[in-house]
Structures are given as C-alpha cells and as structure tokens.
Amino acid sequence: MKKGKRMLLTTNMRVTKYVILSPECTDVLPCDVSTMIYESKHGIEVKETCFGAIIEGEEDAIESLIKEIRALDPAGIFIKDRGFLLGDPRRCRGDASGSPCKLLWITSGRRSGSVRPGSYMIEAESKMLPLISRALESIAKGEIL
C-alpha cells in the first residue's frame, strides 16, 4: 500500500432503522409495512410499532427493502437510523433486562415504566411530517421548484 492511501474495506454489517409513517399516510398502515418485510424473505427482523416499524438486518438487504417500502408512499414514509440493535439491553424492556419496571409488570399483570428516550423525538418529529409530506408531493408535481 502506498504511503498516504488507505484501503477501504467494505463489510455488510447489521443496521437498525425506523420506518416512520406520516400521520396523514392513511393508505399504508404499520401492519402493511410489517407484512411486506415478512414476505420479503430477506431475513430482516421487524418490530411493528404505532408509528411504523423498527427493522434490522444486513445493510444491503435493508437498503433494498427500504426502496420497496418507500415506493408505497414516497412522500409519506420516512426512514431514520436507530443507534441500538433490537433487543439491546440498554434500551429493551425484555425479560432479561431485570428492570424494576419489569418486576412490577410481572407482579401486577400490567406493563409499567416510561417511554424510552427516542420515543419523545419521534413524537416531536411526527408532528412535522404532514408538512414535509405535502411539500414533497408539491415538488413531485412540479408545483414547487
């Protein structure tokens, strides 16, 4: 290798993304996105949420699938990176977390605990999505240059 040049190694690493549907995206539901992912046979894990889905898998497969998902409603479906893998003990409320909230849930029969930190940001961003969707639609129609 010559001095000053670095070799770029490419690896197909696992990534996790949020698929967020605009509140005005009424033609596509979170269950539609989840079904599409399950039927894709890419080996992608999916967790359906109230705002869309969280997907995780090999980067190439995720990128390919994102193009298909966005094609359902290009102006109403948004993709966002997630910093933690599904089931990460730093963010997950799974059985192995041993959190006091989980113990309360087991003994009381109801889920307890607070919203995870990222949920507040998604909630705030979701309020802007209808405006962004309308602007994207106007650009696609050539109304805005």
mmCIF file of C-alpha atoms in Angstrom:
data_model
loop_
_atom_site.group_PDB
_atom_site.id
_atom_site.type_symbol
_atom_site.label_atom_id
_atom_site.label_comp_id
_atom_site.label_asym_id
_atom_site.label_seq_id
_atom_site.Cartn_x
_atom_site.Cartn_y
_atom_site.Cartn_z
ATOM 1 C CA MET A 1 0.000 0.000 0.000
ATOM 2 C CA LYS A 2 1.351 3.410 -0.932
ATOM 3 C CA LYS A 3 2.032 5.948 1.736
ATOM 4 C CA GLY A 4 -0.923 8.268 2.342
ATOM 5 C CA LYS A 5 -3.517 5.945 0.811
ATOM 6 C CA ARG A 6 -5.861 3.856 2.913
ATOM 7 C CA MET A 7 -7.515 0.662 1.885
ATOM 8 C CA LEU A 8 -11.284 0.815 2.244
ATOM 9 C CA LEU A 9 -12.772 -2.426 3.481
ATOM 10 C CA THR A 10 -16.453 -2.943 2.949
ATOM 11 C CA THR A 11 -18.430 -5.222 5.199
ATOM 12 C CA ASN A 12 -22.092 -5.914 5.204
ATOM 13 C CA MET A 13 -22.872 -5.045 8.808
ATOM 14 C CA ARG A 14 -26.158 -5.191 10.663
ATOM 15 C CA VAL A 15 -28.099 -1.960 10.841
ATOM 16 C CA THR A 16 -31.312 -0.933 12.526
ATOM 17 C CA LYS A 17 -33.707 1.629 11.074
ATOM 18 C CA TYR A 18 -37.016 3.206 11.973
ATOM 19 C CA VAL A 19 -39.722 3.200 9.302
ATOM 20 C CA ILE A 20 -41.981 6.100 10.237
ATOM 21 C CA LEU A 21 -45.323 6.717 8.568
ATOM 22 C CA SER A 22 -46.606 10.252 8.369
ATOM 23 C CA PRO A 23 -49.857 10.668 10.333
ATOM 24 C CA GLU A 24 -51.516 11.619 7.027
ATOM 25 C CA CYS A 25 -50.288 8.421 5.333
ATOM 26 C CA THR A 26 -53.621 6.608 5.553
ATOM 27 C CA ASP A 27 -53.181 4.262 2.587
ATOM 28 C CA VAL A 28 -50.316 2.416 4.286
ATOM 29 C CA LEU A 29 -50.549 1.059 7.822
ATOM 30 C CA PRO A 30 -47.764 -0.269 10.085
ATOM 31 C CA CYS A 31 -49.130 -3.792 9.559
ATOM 32 C CA ASP A 32 -48.746 -3.340 5.778
ATOM 33 C CA VAL A 33 -45.072 -2.470 6.225
ATOM 34 C CA SER A 34 -44.521 -5.419 8.573
ATOM 35 C CA THR A 35 -46.254 -7.830 6.196
ATOM 36 C CA MET A 36 -44.137 -6.592 3.298
ATOM 37 C CA ILE A 37 -40.978 -7.206 5.331
ATOM 38 C CA TYR A 38 -42.073 -10.686 6.463
ATOM 39 C CA GLU A 39 -42.867 -11.647 2.861
ATOM 40 C CA SER A 40 -39.549 -10.317 1.533
ATOM 41 C CA LYS A 41 -37.546 -13.388 2.636
ATOM 42 C CA HIS A 42 -34.504 -11.168 3.305
ATOM 43 C CA GLY A 43 -34.109 -12.431 6.870
ATOM 44 C CA ILE A 44 -34.860 -8.998 8.289
ATOM 45 C CA GLU A 45 -36.163 -8.701 11.818
ATOM 46 C CA VAL A 46 -39.122 -6.392 12.281
ATOM 47 C CA LYS A 47 -40.895 -4.913 15.254
ATOM 48 C CA GLU A 48 -44.197 -3.260 14.399
ATOM 49 C CA THR A 49 -44.831 -0.025 16.284
ATOM 50 C CA CYS A 50 -47.595 2.551 16.496
ATOM 51 C CA PHE A 51 -45.631 4.879 14.178
ATOM 52 C CA GLY A 52 -44.467 2.240 11.666
ATOM 53 C CA ALA A 53 -41.767 -0.340 12.331
ATOM 54 C CA ILE A 54 -38.239 -0.926 13.511
ATOM 55 C CA ILE A 55 -36.262 -3.091 11.104
ATOM 56 C CA GLU A 56 -32.890 -4.767 11.496
ATOM 57 C CA GLY A 57 -30.736 -6.821 9.184
ATOM 58 C CA GLU A 58 -27.779 -6.837 6.833
ATOM 59 C CA GLU A 59 -27.196 -3.367 5.427
ATOM 60 C CA ASP A 60 -27.575 -4.371 1.756
ATOM 61 C CA ALA A 61 -30.872 -6.161 2.393
ATOM 62 C CA ILE A 62 -32.207 -3.237 4.457
ATOM 63 C CA GLU A 63 -31.303 -0.695 1.747
ATOM 64 C CA SER A 64 -33.007 -2.805 -0.913
ATOM 65 C CA LEU A 65 -36.127 -3.247 1.193
ATOM 66 C CA ILE A 66 -36.274 0.456 2.106
ATOM 67 C CA LYS A 67 -36.609 1.306 -1.599
ATOM 68 C CA GLU A 68 -39.587 -1.058 -1.870
ATOM 69 C CA ILE A 69 -41.218 0.297 1.302
ATOM 70 C CA ARG A 70 -40.786 3.938 0.281
ATOM 71 C CA ALA A 71 -42.325 3.159 -3.119
ATOM 72 C CA LEU A 72 -45.639 2.509 -1.315
ATOM 73 C CA ASP A 73 -45.872 6.230 -0.468
ATOM 74 C CA PRO A 74 -42.718 8.210 -1.341
ATOM 75 C CA ALA A 75 -43.941 11.387 0.340
ATOM 76 C CA GLY A 76 -45.407 9.730 3.437
ATOM 77 C CA ILE A 77 -42.848 7.139 4.549
ATOM 78 C CA PHE A 78 -39.667 8.241 6.265
ATOM 79 C CA ILE A 79 -36.576 6.269 7.291
ATOM 80 C CA LYS A 80 -34.397 7.086 10.278
ATOM 81 C CA ASP A 81 -31.272 5.401 11.653
ATOM 82 C CA ARG A 82 -31.523 3.797 15.096
ATOM 83 C CA GLY A 83 -28.431 3.697 17.283
ATOM 84 C CA PHE A 84 -29.241 0.411 19.003
ATOM 85 C CA LEU A 85 -29.992 -3.064 17.717
ATOM 86 C CA LEU A 86 -33.339 -4.682 18.519
ATOM 87 C CA GLY A 87 -33.205 -6.302 21.960
ATOM 88 C CA ASP A 88 -30.238 -4.218 23.106
ATOM 89 C CA PRO A 89 -30.316 -4.435 26.923
ATOM 90 C CA ARG A 90 -29.596 -0.698 27.196
ATOM 91 C CA ARG A 91 -32.934 0.086 25.513
ATOM 92 C CA CYS A 92 -35.041 -3.073 25.583
ATOM 93 C CA ARG A 93 -37.702 -3.943 28.138
ATOM 94 C CA GLY A 94 -37.216 -7.661 27.500
ATOM 95 C CA ASP A 95 -37.303 -10.347 30.188
ATOM 96 C CA ALA A 96 -33.534 -10.377 30.560
ATOM 97 C CA SER A 97 -33.351 -6.692 31.488
ATOM 98 C CA GLY A 98 -34.295 -7.340 35.122
ATOM 99 C CA SER A 99 -35.541 -3.793 35.490
ATOM 100 C CA PRO A 100 -37.773 -2.854 38.440
ATOM 101 C CA CYS A 101 -40.454 -1.887 35.917
ATOM 102 C CA LYS A 102 -40.390 -5.437 34.510
ATOM 103 C CA LEU A 103 -40.774 -6.902 38.009
ATOM 104 C CA LEU A 104 -43.746 -4.617 38.665
ATOM 105 C CA TRP A 105 -45.292 -5.727 35.363
ATOM 106 C CA ILE A 106 -44.887 -9.402 36.256
ATOM 107 C CA THR A 107 -46.469 -8.989 39.698
ATOM 108 C CA SER A 108 -49.254 -6.592 38.729
ATOM 109 C CA GLY A 109 -50.140 -8.059 35.333
ATOM 110 C CA ARG A 110 -49.782 -4.732 33.533
ATOM 111 C CA ARG A 111 -46.978 -3.016 31.729
ATOM 112 C CA SER A 112 -45.299 -0.182 33.551
ATOM 113 C CA GLY A 113 -42.360 2.090 33.007
ATOM 114 C CA SER A 114 -41.813 5.164 30.961
ATOM 115 C CA VAL A 115 -41.427 5.848 27.288
ATOM 116 C CA ARG A 116 -37.902 5.253 26.031
ATOM 117 C CA PRO A 117 -35.826 8.380 25.203
ATOM 118 C CA GLY A 118 -36.086 8.061 21.398
ATOM 119 C CA SER A 119 -39.881 7.969 21.503
ATOM 120 C CA TYR A 120 -40.143 11.607 22.503
ATOM 121 C CA MET A 121 -38.068 12.664 19.491
ATOM 122 C CA ILE A 122 -40.139 10.540 17.110
ATOM 123 C CA GLU A 123 -43.317 12.049 18.577
ATOM 124 C CA ALA A 124 -41.993 15.584 18.045
ATOM 125 C CA GLU A 125 -40.819 14.814 14.508
ATOM 126 C CA SER A 126 -44.140 13.165 13.617
ATOM 127 C CA LYS A 127 -45.916 16.474 14.106
ATOM 128 C CA MET A 128 -43.838 17.946 11.251
ATOM 129 C CA LEU A 129 -44.216 15.019 8.853
ATOM 130 C CA PRO A 130 -47.556 16.087 7.301
ATOM 131 C CA LEU A 131 -46.000 19.416 6.257
ATOM 132 C CA ILE A 132 -42.937 17.664 4.849
ATOM 133 C CA SER A 133 -45.155 15.151 3.016
ATOM 134 C CA ARG A 134 -47.196 17.915 1.404
ATOM 135 C CA ALA A 135 -44.022 19.740 0.331
ATOM 136 C CA LEU A 136 -42.586 16.545 -1.197
ATOM 137 C CA GLU A 137 -45.839 15.946 -3.092
ATOM 138 C CA SER A 138 -45.798 19.523 -4.416
ATOM 139 C CA ILE A 139 -42.211 19.113 -5.590
ATOM 140 C CA ALA A 140 -43.081 15.805 -7.304
ATOM 141 C CA LYS A 141 -45.982 17.510 -9.133
ATOM 142 C CA GLY A 142 -43.691 20.379 -10.241
ATOM 143 C CA GLU A 143 -45.621 22.977 -8.245
ATOM 144 C CA ILE A 144 -42.509 23.989 -6.295
ATOM 145 C CA LEU A 145 -39.069 24.379 -7.844
#
